[in-house]
Structure formats: structure tokens, C-alpha cells
């Protein structure tokens, strides 16, 4: 009457053993981690066999310490870049109609995100506006449906071109999303574990990276824009006050003090068209960075070098000229090398930044904090005490209330905690202080299912049913209540994870996993222990 199939028994024990093997590395491994030159995770455990699972539970920022940054994206920078990149296209379009519009001159504007163009024939202003408006594109966002990306207006012989409000909103959203993704790539490149990188508000990004020695180290990784461009050189000068002329700019040399270059603002190729960048060495054995363009970039790079042999060509990184070599020959294939006064570490970091992609806009760091590991150690110690107290209290209560059956429930509770840590290790989840609170809550809730079953068994025994039948009915009749209660709590955990962030998610993860393991241990493991005991002892009466 009270039977469990052999395959079910084997499956239950296999799950428990697998959970134990997954959880054990957290007890045996030395959690030593290195970040750059400081201490971080080695993943090496003394005496732990290499063929067994070795994943560890990641500790969150509040437990391990690390860096916290709140950055604001300078979305206005992108407006100016967009308009500068449009100027060559507008200029070429108006040149084709020079007979109607006359001369074309770009005027200096106090707002870099606005283009002001003066034409020689005031009577052709309507035609010029029409030609420029033909370059407008639909706004690619739900909020800007039906709008175009630019607005064109005229006053006298001066035409003003700027981004539309709908395009600015769409650009802001794209810029922040792109910045968030690039920051994530840069942090992933250096191998940090479980960073928190998420958007806050319309133009801010929260960055939390456990294990980083200081906020300054984190800013070194993500604070550089790494905007790489290849721009034509007009002249070289020793004065930063040289008037560049419309459509040009003056940028300093990175390596040569007091040397400046007058460059065309519109780049021939930009870093967005890079597909790879690796640290290397030049022909003289000095550190350098080799790069490779995509098909479009390779074609533009090849065409320009073919048509400008003998002319200098500036490689610009974040507003500084790294080098301005003279084009010696046609460079097909879209690959090349960036040289400069780099150290090996600088060339490696530059390659990482270029490979991850350029930030579309600069960042202003509004808040930065370094959280020391001492605070995390105190939190872990407090969490251990809370968990131990809760664990002992539940064990004592169950034994006092249900005797031998309470001992079975306690064994299942121990297995439950092991399974939680095994799942956390398997998933590579991050354990935070709220996560510890979720585990403590799970310990308190885990025996609820057993209490329902045991109370139901007591009721069945009062109706003069035999022990075997009482146990069987107790599990059958309590099952629906157990499932209903845990499903509602699990749905709550899922909602918390979906809409929450940071600490809330940490709590939701351990709570959700705890519900799954609690149901498994209560319905299957505790029942298996009771069945094994009953089949061996064959008691005539039950003391529950």
C-alpha cells in the first residue's frame, strides 16, 4: 500500500547527491579573487578533484565589497556629432544645385547641434530647403511615428538645420541603451563576475561591480569614451588658437607637446566600423594596436588612401591626435596598425576599449563609492548567525512537535539548504544580503509543507485507519494545499524578480529557488525517508 517505485527512489537520491556536489565547492574552495593587481576569484580549491563541479556562488557587492558608480550620459554630445556627420551630405546635395542656390558656406554657430548654412542666392532658399528636407529620414521609434529626424527653416539667405524633437527623444533612448551595452561589454572584457549594470531614469546608468578595488579602477575601465576616428589633415600648427574655418577643428597631438592639427570635422571612417582590435607591436618592436574594419569601413578606408597618397591622415582618439602618418600607398583590405608612445598595458587597454566599442557620448559621474570587504564580512557573519539561529529553532520545534517524523523533516530541511546553494552555484547566481534573508525565510517556510502533511496524518489516525493508510492519505490530501500555497508565493517571487532590481532581485532569486527545493524535499524526500523507515520497522501505531 505504501510504496515508491525504484526509479523514483533513485531519482530522488540522485537529485540530493547532485545538489550536494554542486554546493560543496563553496565550503572547500579558497575564495581568493584578483582584479588587476589586487586580490579576486581564482577558482582553485585545495584537495578538490578537478572532475567534480567547481562553480561557486557569486557574492554581491554588499557581501564582497567593490565599486558603485552612478553615471549620467551626456546625450547632447550626440546631437552635435549627428549634425556634423550630415554636413558633407548636405553640402554635396546643394552643390548639385549651385546654379539655383549660389555659393554655399557653413556658418559658425553657438550651438554645435545646429547647422547654419548661408547661400549666395537668397531667391533659391526655398529650393535649398526642399533639397535638404529630401535628406530627412523617418524617426525610428514608437513615440516619433510619422515624424522625420531633422527640421529645416530659413531666414533670409541663412538656412538652419537641426534635429527634430522626436528624433532627440529617440536619440536619447538609443544613446543610453548603447552606452549601457558598451559599459557591460567593457566590464565583461576584464573578467569581473556578476556586475549590476542597469538604467536609471532617462539618462543615467547604475554600475555596481563586486571585487573591484576602488571606484577609480572602475572609472578607468568605463570612463574613457574611446571614440576613434580617421580624419583628413588640413595643416599642422603650434597654436591652439588657430582659426580652423567652418567644417574644421583644431585638435592637440597626444605625443608631441605644443603641436596641433587642423582637421576636417567629418571623419572618413569611425571606430563604429571596427570589427576587431588587438594589442601588437610595430616594425620597431614598440607596443601598438592592430585593427580591422568591416566591409563598409574597409571600402571607404581603401578608397581614401588610394586617392590621397602623399597626404597626412590623422588617427584621433577622444579628441587627441594619436598619430598623423603620411599615406604612402593604397591600403586595401581594411586593416592597419595604430602606433604611438604606448606601454604594453596602455596598448592592451586601448584594444579592449576599441573592441568593446566607443561610448556614443561622455559620462558624468554623479555618485561614486568604494565598498570595503570588511562591511561584506560583517554582513556574512551576521547572516550566518541569523541562519544558524533560525535553523536550530526550526529543528527544535519540529522534533518537539512531531518526534521521529520531525527528525525526518529536519533531515529534509538540511537537504533543502544544500539544494539551494547547489542551484545558486549551478546558475552562477549572485548572493546578496537580501538573498541571505530569502534563505532564512525559506528555512522558516520549508517545514510548512511537512506540518500540513503531519497534521493530516494525525487526523487520519483519529479515524481508526492503519498507519500505512494514514500516511498515504496524509500526503494525498495535503498535496493540493501545499501546491496552492507554494505556487502563489512562487508567483510573487517571479514578479519581484521581473520588476525589481538589485537587492530585490537577490531576495527573489533565493526565495524562488527555496520554494522549488522546499516542495521537492517535503513531497518527495521526507516521504521517501518515512517509507524506508516504515518498511523496515512495520510499526503497529504511529506517534506523530
Coordinates of C-alpha atoms in Angstrom, one line a residue:
X1 CA 0.0 0.0 0.0
X2 CA 2.8 2.4 0.9
X3 CA 5.2 2.0 -2.0
X4 CA 7.5 4.2 -4.0
X5 CA 8.8 2.9 -7.3
X6 CA 12.5 2.0 -7.5
X7 CA 13.2 4.6 -10.3
X8 CA 11.6 7.3 -8.2
X9 CA 13.8 6.4 -5.2
X10 CA 16.9 6.5 -7.4
X11 CA 15.9 9.8 -9.0
X12 CA 15.3 11.5 -5.5
X13 CA 18.7 10.4 -4.2
X14 CA 20.4 11.5 -7.4
X15 CA 19.0 14.9 -7.1
X16 CA 20.1 15.2 -3.5
X17 CA 23.6 13.9 -4.3
X18 CA 23.9 16.3 -7.3
X19 CA 22.9 19.2 -5.1
X20 CA 25.5 18.2 -2.5
X21 CA 28.3 18.0 -5.1
X22 CA 27.3 21.4 -6.6
X23 CA 27.2 23.0 -3.2
X24 CA 30.4 21.5 -1.7
X25 CA 32.9 23.7 -3.6
X26 CA 31.6 26.7 -1.6
X27 CA 32.9 25.1 1.6
X28 CA 36.2 23.7 0.2
X29 CA 37.4 26.4 -2.2
X30 CA 39.5 29.3 -1.1
X31 CA 37.5 32.3 -2.3
X32 CA 40.5 34.3 -3.4
X33 CA 39.9 36.7 -6.3
X34 CA 42.1 39.0 -8.2
X35 CA 41.2 42.2 -10.0
X36 CA 44.1 43.7 -11.9
X37 CA 46.9 43.7 -9.3
X38 CA 44.6 43.3 -6.3
X39 CA 43.1 40.2 -4.8
X40 CA 39.9 38.5 -6.6
X41 CA 38.5 34.6 -7.6
X42 CA 41.0 32.0 -8.6
X43 CA 38.6 29.1 -8.7
X44 CA 41.2 26.8 -7.3
X45 CA 40.4 24.6 -4.3
X46 CA 43.0 22.7 -2.5
X47 CA 42.2 19.0 -2.4
X48 CA 39.1 19.3 -4.6
X49 CA 39.1 16.8 -7.5
X50 CA 39.2 18.6 -10.9
X51 CA 36.5 16.3 -12.4
X52 CA 33.8 17.4 -9.9
X53 CA 31.7 20.6 -10.2
X54 CA 33.6 23.7 -9.2
X55 CA 31.2 26.6 -9.7
X56 CA 31.0 29.0 -6.7
X57 CA 28.1 31.1 -5.5
X58 CA 29.0 34.7 -6.5
X59 CA 28.9 37.2 -3.7
X60 CA 27.2 40.5 -4.4
X61 CA 28.6 44.0 -3.8
X62 CA 27.2 44.2 -0.3
X63 CA 28.9 41.0 0.7
X64 CA 32.2 41.1 -1.2
X65 CA 32.8 44.8 -1.5
X66 CA 33.5 46.6 -4.7
X67 CA 32.7 49.8 -6.6
X68 CA 29.5 51.7 -7.1
X69 CA 29.0 54.4 -9.7
X70 CA 26.1 56.4 -10.9
X71 CA 26.8 57.9 -14.3
X72 CA 24.9 60.5 -16.4
X73 CA 25.1 60.2 -20.1
X74 CA 25.8 63.5 -21.9
X75 CA 23.2 62.9 -24.6
X76 CA 23.6 66.4 -26.0
X77 CA 27.0 65.4 -27.4
X78 CA 25.3 63.1 -29.8
X79 CA 23.3 65.9 -31.4
X80 CA 26.4 67.7 -32.4
X81 CA 28.0 64.6 -33.8
X82 CA 24.9 63.8 -35.8
X83 CA 24.8 67.2 -37.4
X84 CA 28.5 67.3 -38.2
X85 CA 28.2 64.0 -39.9
X86 CA 25.3 65.3 -42.0
X87 CA 27.2 68.4 -43.3
X88 CA 29.1 66.6 -46.1
X89 CA 25.9 65.1 -47.4
X90 CA 24.0 68.4 -47.3
X91 CA 27.0 70.2 -48.9
X92 CA 27.1 67.7 -51.8
X93 CA 23.3 68.0 -52.3
X94 CA 23.4 71.8 -52.5
X95 CA 26.5 71.8 -54.8
X96 CA 24.4 69.9 -57.4
X97 CA 22.0 72.8 -57.4
X98 CA 24.6 75.6 -57.3
X99 CA 23.1 77.3 -60.3
X100 CA 19.9 77.9 -58.2
X101 CA 21.3 78.5 -54.7
X102 CA 24.7 80.1 -55.4
X103 CA 27.7 79.7 -53.1
X104 CA 27.4 77.5 -50.0
X105 CA 29.1 78.4 -46.7
X106 CA 28.8 76.8 -43.3
X107 CA 28.4 79.5 -40.6
X108 CA 29.8 79.3 -37.1
X109 CA 27.1 78.6 -34.6
X110 CA 27.0 79.0 -30.9
X111 CA 25.1 75.7 -30.7
X112 CA 27.1 72.8 -32.1
X113 CA 24.0 70.8 -32.6
X114 CA 22.6 73.3 -35.2
X115 CA 23.9 73.8 -38.7
X116 CA 23.6 77.3 -40.2
X117 CA 24.2 77.4 -43.9
X118 CA 24.4 80.7 -45.9
X119 CA 23.7 80.5 -49.6
X120 CA 24.7 83.1 -52.2
X121 CA 21.3 83.4 -53.9
X122 CA 18.5 84.4 -51.5
X123 CA 16.0 83.6 -54.2
X124 CA 17.0 80.0 -54.1
X125 CA 16.4 79.5 -50.4
X126 CA 13.1 77.6 -51.0
X127 CA 14.9 75.2 -53.4
X128 CA 17.7 74.7 -50.9
X129 CA 15.3 73.9 -48.1
X130 CA 13.5 71.4 -50.4
X131 CA 16.8 69.7 -51.2
X132 CA 17.8 69.4 -47.6
X133 CA 14.4 68.2 -46.5
X134 CA 14.7 65.3 -49.0
X135 CA 17.6 64.0 -46.9
X136 CA 15.2 63.7 -43.9
X137 CA 14.5 60.1 -42.6
X138 CA 11.6 58.8 -40.6
X139 CA 12.2 58.6 -36.9
X140 CA 12.7 55.0 -35.8
X141 CA 10.8 55.0 -32.5
X142 CA 7.2 54.4 -31.4
X143 CA 7.0 57.8 -29.8
X144 CA 8.1 59.5 -33.0
X145 CA 6.0 57.6 -35.5
X146 CA 5.3 59.7 -38.6
X147 CA 8.0 62.4 -37.8
X148 CA 11.3 63.0 -39.6
X149 CA 14.7 63.3 -38.0
X150 CA 15.5 66.9 -39.0
X151 CA 13.7 70.2 -39.2
X152 CA 14.8 72.8 -41.8
X153 CA 14.0 76.5 -41.5
X154 CA 15.2 79.6 -43.4
X155 CA 15.6 83.3 -42.6
X156 CA 16.8 85.5 -45.4
X157 CA 19.7 83.7 -47.0
X158 CA 20.5 81.5 -43.9
X159 CA 19.2 78.0 -43.6
X160 CA 19.0 76.4 -40.2
X161 CA 19.1 72.6 -39.8
X162 CA 18.7 70.7 -36.5
X163 CA 17.3 67.5 -35.1
X164 CA 13.6 67.3 -34.5
X165 CA 12.2 66.9 -31.0
X166 CA 11.0 63.4 -31.9
X167 CA 14.5 62.5 -33.1
X168 CA 16.1 63.9 -30.0
X169 CA 13.9 61.7 -27.8
X170 CA 14.7 58.7 -29.9
X171 CA 18.4 59.6 -29.9
X172 CA 18.4 60.0 -26.2
X173 CA 17.0 56.5 -25.7
X174 CA 19.3 54.9 -28.3
X175 CA 22.3 56.6 -26.7
X176 CA 21.6 55.5 -23.2
X177 CA 20.9 51.9 -24.4
X178 CA 24.1 51.8 -26.4
X179 CA 26.1 53.3 -23.6
X180 CA 24.7 50.6 -21.2
X181 CA 25.6 47.8 -23.6
X182 CA 29.1 49.1 -24.2
X183 CA 29.8 49.5 -20.5
X184 CA 28.7 45.9 -20.0
X185 CA 31.0 44.7 -22.7
X186 CA 34.0 46.6 -21.3
X187 CA 33.4 45.3 -17.8
X188 CA 32.9 41.7 -19.2
X189 CA 36.2 42.0 -21.2
X190 CA 38.2 42.2 -17.9
X191 CA 36.5 39.2 -16.4
X192 CA 34.6 40.7 -13.5
X193 CA 31.9 38.5 -12.0
X194 CA 28.2 39.3 -11.9
X195 CA 28.2 43.1 -12.3
X196 CA 25.0 45.1 -11.9
X197 CA 24.6 47.5 -14.9
X198 CA 21.1 49.0 -15.3
X199 CA 19.4 52.1 -16.5
X200 CA 18.0 54.6 -14.0
X201 CA 15.7 57.3 -15.3
X202 CA 16.0 58.7 -18.8
X203 CA 19.8 59.4 -18.9
X204 CA 21.5 57.7 -16.0
X205 CA 23.2 54.3 -15.6
X206 CA 23.9 52.5 -12.3
X207 CA 27.1 50.4 -12.3
X208 CA 28.0 48.1 -9.4
X209 CA 30.9 45.7 -9.7
X210 CA 31.8 43.3 -6.9
X211 CA 35.5 42.7 -6.3
X212 CA 36.9 45.9 -7.8
X213 CA 39.4 47.5 -5.5
X214 CA 38.1 51.1 -5.9
X215 CA 35.7 53.3 -7.9
X216 CA 38.7 54.9 -9.6
X217 CA 39.7 51.5 -11.1
X218 CA 36.2 51.0 -12.4
X219 CA 36.2 54.5 -13.9
X220 CA 39.4 53.7 -15.7
X221 CA 37.6 50.9 -17.5
X222 CA 34.4 52.6 -18.4
X223 CA 35.2 56.3 -18.1
X224 CA 37.0 56.6 -21.4
X225 CA 34.8 57.4 -24.4
X226 CA 37.2 55.6 -26.8
X227 CA 35.8 57.5 -29.8
X228 CA 38.2 56.6 -32.6
X229 CA 38.1 58.5 -36.0
X230 CA 40.2 58.8 -39.0
X231 CA 40.2 62.3 -40.3
X232 CA 41.8 64.2 -43.2
X233 CA 44.6 66.6 -42.1
X234 CA 44.5 70.2 -43.5
X235 CA 47.5 71.6 -41.7
X236 CA 49.8 71.4 -38.7
X237 CA 50.2 74.3 -36.3
X238 CA 51.8 75.2 -33.0
X239 CA 48.9 77.3 -31.7
X240 CA 45.7 76.1 -30.3
X241 CA 44.0 79.4 -31.2
X242 CA 44.4 78.8 -34.9
X243 CA 41.1 79.6 -36.7
X244 CA 40.2 76.2 -38.3
X245 CA 37.4 77.5 -40.6
X246 CA 33.9 76.2 -41.0
X247 CA 33.7 72.5 -41.0
X248 CA 37.1 72.0 -39.5
X249 CA 38.5 71.7 -36.0
X250 CA 41.8 72.1 -34.1
X251 CA 43.0 69.1 -32.0
X252 CA 46.2 68.6 -30.0
X253 CA 48.7 65.9 -30.6
X254 CA 48.8 63.2 -27.9
X255 CA 52.6 62.6 -28.1
X256 CA 54.0 65.9 -29.2
X257 CA 53.7 68.8 -26.7
X258 CA 52.6 72.1 -28.3
X259 CA 51.7 70.5 -31.6
X260 CA 48.1 70.9 -33.0
X261 CA 46.4 69.7 -36.2
X262 CA 43.7 71.4 -38.2
X263 CA 41.4 68.5 -39.3
X264 CA 38.2 68.2 -41.3
X265 CA 35.5 67.6 -38.7
X266 CA 33.7 64.9 -40.7
X267 CA 35.6 61.6 -40.4
X268 CA 36.4 59.3 -43.3
X269 CA 36.0 56.3 -41.1
X270 CA 35.0 56.0 -37.5
X271 CA 35.6 53.4 -34.8
X272 CA 32.0 52.2 -35.2
X273 CA 33.1 50.3 -38.3
X274 CA 35.9 48.4 -36.5
X275 CA 35.3 44.7 -36.1
X276 CA 38.5 43.8 -34.2
X277 CA 41.4 45.4 -32.3
X278 CA 44.3 43.6 -30.8
X279 CA 47.5 44.7 -28.9
X280 CA 50.5 44.1 -31.1
X281 CA 54.0 45.6 -31.9
X282 CA 55.1 47.8 -34.8
X283 CA 58.1 47.1 -37.0
X284 CA 60.4 48.6 -34.4
X285 CA 59.1 46.4 -31.6
X286 CA 57.2 49.1 -29.9
X287 CA 53.7 48.4 -28.5
X288 CA 50.9 49.2 -30.9
X289 CA 47.3 48.3 -31.7
X290 CA 46.3 46.4 -34.9
X291 CA 42.8 46.9 -36.2
X292 CA 40.4 45.7 -38.8
X293 CA 37.3 47.4 -40.4
X294 CA 34.1 45.8 -41.6
X295 CA 33.3 45.7 -45.3
X296 CA 31.9 49.2 -45.5
X297 CA 34.8 50.7 -43.5
X298 CA 37.4 48.8 -45.5
X299 CA 36.0 50.2 -48.7
X300 CA 36.0 53.8 -47.5
X301 CA 39.4 53.4 -46.0
X302 CA 40.8 51.9 -49.2
X303 CA 39.2 54.5 -51.5
X304 CA 40.6 57.4 -49.4
X305 CA 44.1 56.0 -49.2
X306 CA 44.1 55.3 -52.9
X307 CA 43.1 58.9 -53.7
X308 CA 45.3 60.7 -51.2
X309 CA 48.7 59.2 -51.5
X310 CA 51.3 61.6 -50.1
X311 CA 48.8 63.4 -47.8
X312 CA 48.8 63.0 -43.9
X313 CA 45.9 61.2 -42.3
X314 CA 45.1 61.7 -38.6
X315 CA 44.1 58.9 -36.2
X316 CA 42.1 60.6 -33.5
X317 CA 41.1 59.1 -30.1
X318 CA 38.8 61.1 -27.8
X319 CA 39.8 64.4 -29.3
X320 CA 43.5 63.9 -29.4
X321 CA 45.6 63.0 -32.4
X322 CA 47.4 59.7 -31.7
X323 CA 49.4 59.9 -34.9
X324 CA 49.2 61.6 -38.3
X325 CA 51.1 59.4 -40.7
X326 CA 51.6 60.2 -44.4
X327 CA 49.7 57.8 -46.7
X328 CA 52.5 56.0 -48.6
X329 CA 50.3 53.7 -50.7
X330 CA 46.9 52.3 -51.2
X331 CA 45.8 50.3 -48.2
X332 CA 43.3 47.7 -49.3
X333 CA 41.7 45.0 -47.0
X334 CA 40.6 47.4 -44.2
X335 CA 43.3 46.6 -41.7
X336 CA 46.1 48.6 -40.2
X337 CA 48.0 49.5 -37.1
X338 CA 47.9 52.4 -34.6
X339 CA 51.3 53.4 -33.3
X340 CA 52.2 55.9 -30.6
X341 CA 54.1 56.2 -27.3
X342 CA 52.2 53.3 -25.7
X343 CA 53.2 51.0 -23.0
X344 CA 52.2 47.3 -23.3
X345 CA 49.5 47.9 -20.7
X346 CA 48.2 51.0 -22.5
X347 CA 48.0 49.2 -25.9
X348 CA 46.2 46.3 -24.3
X349 CA 43.6 48.6 -22.6
X350 CA 43.2 50.6 -25.8
X351 CA 42.5 47.4 -27.7
X352 CA 39.9 46.4 -25.1
X353 CA 38.1 49.7 -25.4
X354 CA 38.1 49.7 -29.2
X355 CA 37.0 46.1 -29.3
X356 CA 34.1 46.8 -26.9
X357 CA 33.1 49.9 -29.0
X358 CA 33.1 53.6 -28.4
X359 CA 30.7 55.2 -26.0
X360 CA 28.4 57.4 -28.1
X361 CA 28.6 60.2 -25.5
X362 CA 30.7 61.2 -22.5
X363 CA 29.7 60.2 -18.9
X364 CA 29.4 62.5 -15.9
X365 CA 29.9 60.5 -12.7
X366 CA 27.3 61.9 -10.2
X367 CA 28.0 59.4 -7.4
X368 CA 30.9 57.0 -6.7
X369 CA 31.5 54.8 -3.7
X370 CA 34.0 52.1 -2.8
X371 CA 32.6 49.5 -0.5
X372 CA 35.3 47.7 1.5
X373 CA 35.2 43.9 2.0
X374 CA 35.1 44.4 5.8
X375 CA 31.4 45.5 5.6
X376 CA 30.7 42.4 3.5
X377 CA 32.5 40.2 6.0
X378 CA 30.3 41.6 8.8
X379 CA 27.2 41.1 6.8
X380 CA 28.2 37.5 6.0
X381 CA 28.9 36.9 9.7
X382 CA 25.5 38.4 10.7
X383 CA 23.8 36.3 8.0
X384 CA 25.5 33.1 9.3
X385 CA 24.3 33.9 12.9
X386 CA 20.7 34.6 11.7
X387 CA 20.6 31.5 9.6
X388 CA 22.0 29.3 12.3
X389 CA 19.6 30.6 14.9
X390 CA 16.6 30.1 12.6
X391 CA 17.9 26.7 11.6
X392 CA 18.3 25.5 15.2
X393 CA 14.9 26.9 16.3
X394 CA 13.1 25.1 13.5
X395 CA 14.9 21.9 14.2
X396 CA 14.0 22.0 17.9
X397 CA 10.4 22.9 17.2
X398 CA 9.9 20.1 14.7
X399 CA 11.4 17.4 17.0
X400 CA 9.4 18.7 19.9
X401 CA 6.2 18.8 17.9
X402 CA 6.4 15.6 15.8
X403 CA 9.1 13.4 17.3
X404 CA 10.6 11.0 14.9
X405 CA 8.7 12.5 12.0
X406 CA 10.1 15.9 13.0
X407 CA 13.6 14.4 12.6
X408 CA 12.8 13.3 9.1
X409 CA 11.6 16.8 8.3
X410 CA 14.8 18.2 9.7
X411 CA 16.9 15.9 7.5
X412 CA 14.9 17.2 4.5
X413 CA 15.4 20.8 5.7
X414 CA 19.2 20.3 5.7
X415 CA 19.0 18.8 2.2
X416 CA 16.8 21.8 1.2
X417 CA 19.5 24.3 2.2
X418 CA 22.2 22.2 0.4
X419 CA 20.0 22.2 -2.8
X420 CA 19.5 26.0 -2.6
X421 CA 23.3 26.5 -2.6
X422 CA 23.7 23.9 -5.3
X423 CA 21.3 25.7 -7.6
X424 CA 22.9 29.1 -6.9
X425 CA 26.3 27.6 -7.8
X426 CA 24.9 25.9 -10.9
X427 CA 23.2 29.1 -12.2
X428 CA 26.1 31.3 -11.3
X429 CA 23.6 33.5 -9.3
X430 CA 24.7 36.3 -7.1
X431 CA 24.1 36.0 -3.3
X432 CA 23.4 39.4 -1.7
X433 CA 22.4 40.3 1.9
X434 CA 18.7 40.3 0.9
X435 CA 19.4 36.9 -0.7
X436 CA 20.5 35.6 2.7
X437 CA 17.3 37.0 4.1
X438 CA 15.5 34.9 1.5
X439 CA 17.3 31.8 2.6
X440 CA 16.4 32.5 6.3
X441 CA 12.8 32.9 5.2
X442 CA 12.9 29.7 3.2
X443 CA 14.2 27.8 6.3
X444 CA 11.2 29.0 8.2
X445 CA 8.7 28.3 5.4
X446 CA 10.3 25.0 4.3
X447 CA 8.7 22.9 7.1
X448 CA 5.2 24.3 6.4
X449 CA 4.5 21.5 3.9
X450 CA 5.6 18.9 6.4
X451 CA 3.5 20.4 9.1
X452 CA 0.4 20.2 6.8
X453 CA 1.2 16.5 6.0
X454 CA 1.9 15.6 9.6
X455 CA -1.3 17.2 10.9
X456 CA -3.3 15.5 8.1
X457 CA -1.7 12.1 9.2
X458 CA -2.8 12.8 12.8
X459 CA -6.4 13.4 11.6
X460 CA -6.4 10.2 9.6
X461 CA -5.1 8.2 12.6
X462 CA -8.1 9.6 14.6
X463 CA -10.5 7.9 12.2
X464 CA -9.0 4.4 13.2
X465 CA -7.1 4.0 9.9
X466 CA -3.9 1.9 9.9
X467 CA -0.5 3.6 10.0
X468 CA 0.2 2.9 6.3
X469 CA -3.1 4.1 5.1
X470 CA -2.9 7.2 7.3
X471 CA 0.5 8.1 5.9
X472 CA -0.7 7.6 2.3
X473 CA -3.9 9.7 2.8
X474 CA -2.0 12.4 4.7
X475 CA 0.3 13.0 1.7
X476 CA -2.6 12.7 -0.8
X477 CA -5.0 15.1 0.9
X478 CA -2.3 17.7 1.9
X479 CA -0.8 17.8 -1.6
X480 CA -3.3 20.3 -3.1
X481 CA -2.9 22.7 -0.2
X482 CA 0.9 22.5 -0.4
X483 CA 0.9 23.2 -4.2
X484 CA -1.5 26.1 -3.9
X485 CA 0.3 27.8 -1.1
X486 CA 3.7 27.5 -2.8
X487 CA 2.5 28.5 -6.3
X488 CA 1.2 31.8 -5.0
X489 CA 4.4 32.5 -3.2
X490 CA 6.5 31.5 -6.3
X491 CA 4.4 33.9 -8.5
X492 CA 5.2 36.7 -6.0
X493 CA 8.9 35.8 -6.3
X494 CA 8.8 35.9 -10.1
X495 CA 7.0 39.3 -10.1
X496 CA 9.6 40.6 -7.7
X497 CA 12.4 39.4 -10.0
X498 CA 10.8 40.8 -13.1
X499 CA 10.0 44.3 -11.8
X500 CA 12.6 44.6 -9.1
X501 CA 16.3 45.5 -9.3
X502 CA 19.4 44.9 -7.3
X503 CA 18.6 43.8 -3.7
X504 CA 15.0 43.0 -4.6
X505 CA 16.1 40.6 -7.3
X506 CA 18.6 39.0 -4.9
X507 CA 15.8 38.3 -2.5
X508 CA 13.5 37.0 -5.2
X509 CA 16.1 34.5 -6.6
X510 CA 16.7 32.8 -3.2
X511 CA 13.0 32.9 -2.3
X512 CA 12.0 31.3 -5.7
X513 CA 14.7 28.6 -5.6
X514 CA 13.9 27.9 -1.9
X515 CA 10.2 27.3 -2.8
X516 CA 11.2 24.8 -5.5
X517 CA 13.6 22.9 -3.2
X518 CA 11.1 23.0 -0.3
X519 CA 8.4 21.4 -2.4
X520 CA 10.8 18.8 -3.6
X521 CA 12.1 17.9 -0.2
X522 CA 8.7 17.9 1.5
X523 CA 6.8 15.9 -1.1
X524 CA 9.5 13.5 -2.2
X525 CA 12.4 13.3 0.2
X526 CA 10.6 13.4 3.5
X527 CA 8.1 10.8 2.2
X528 CA 10.9 8.6 1.0
X529 CA 12.5 8.7 4.4
X530 CA 9.2 7.8 6.1
X531 CA 8.5 5.0 3.7
X532 CA 12.0 3.5 4.1
X533 CA 11.6 3.6 7.9
X534 CA 8.1 2.2 7.8
X535 CA 9.0 -0.7 5.6
X536 CA 11.9 -1.7 7.9
X537 CA 10.1 -1.3 11.3
X538 CA 6.5 -2.1 10.3
X539 CA 5.1 -0.2 13.4
X540 CA 1.6 -1.0 14.6
X541 CA 1.0 2.5 15.8
X542 CA 2.3 6.0 14.9
X543 CA 3.5 8.7 17.2
X544 CA 3.1 11.9 15.2

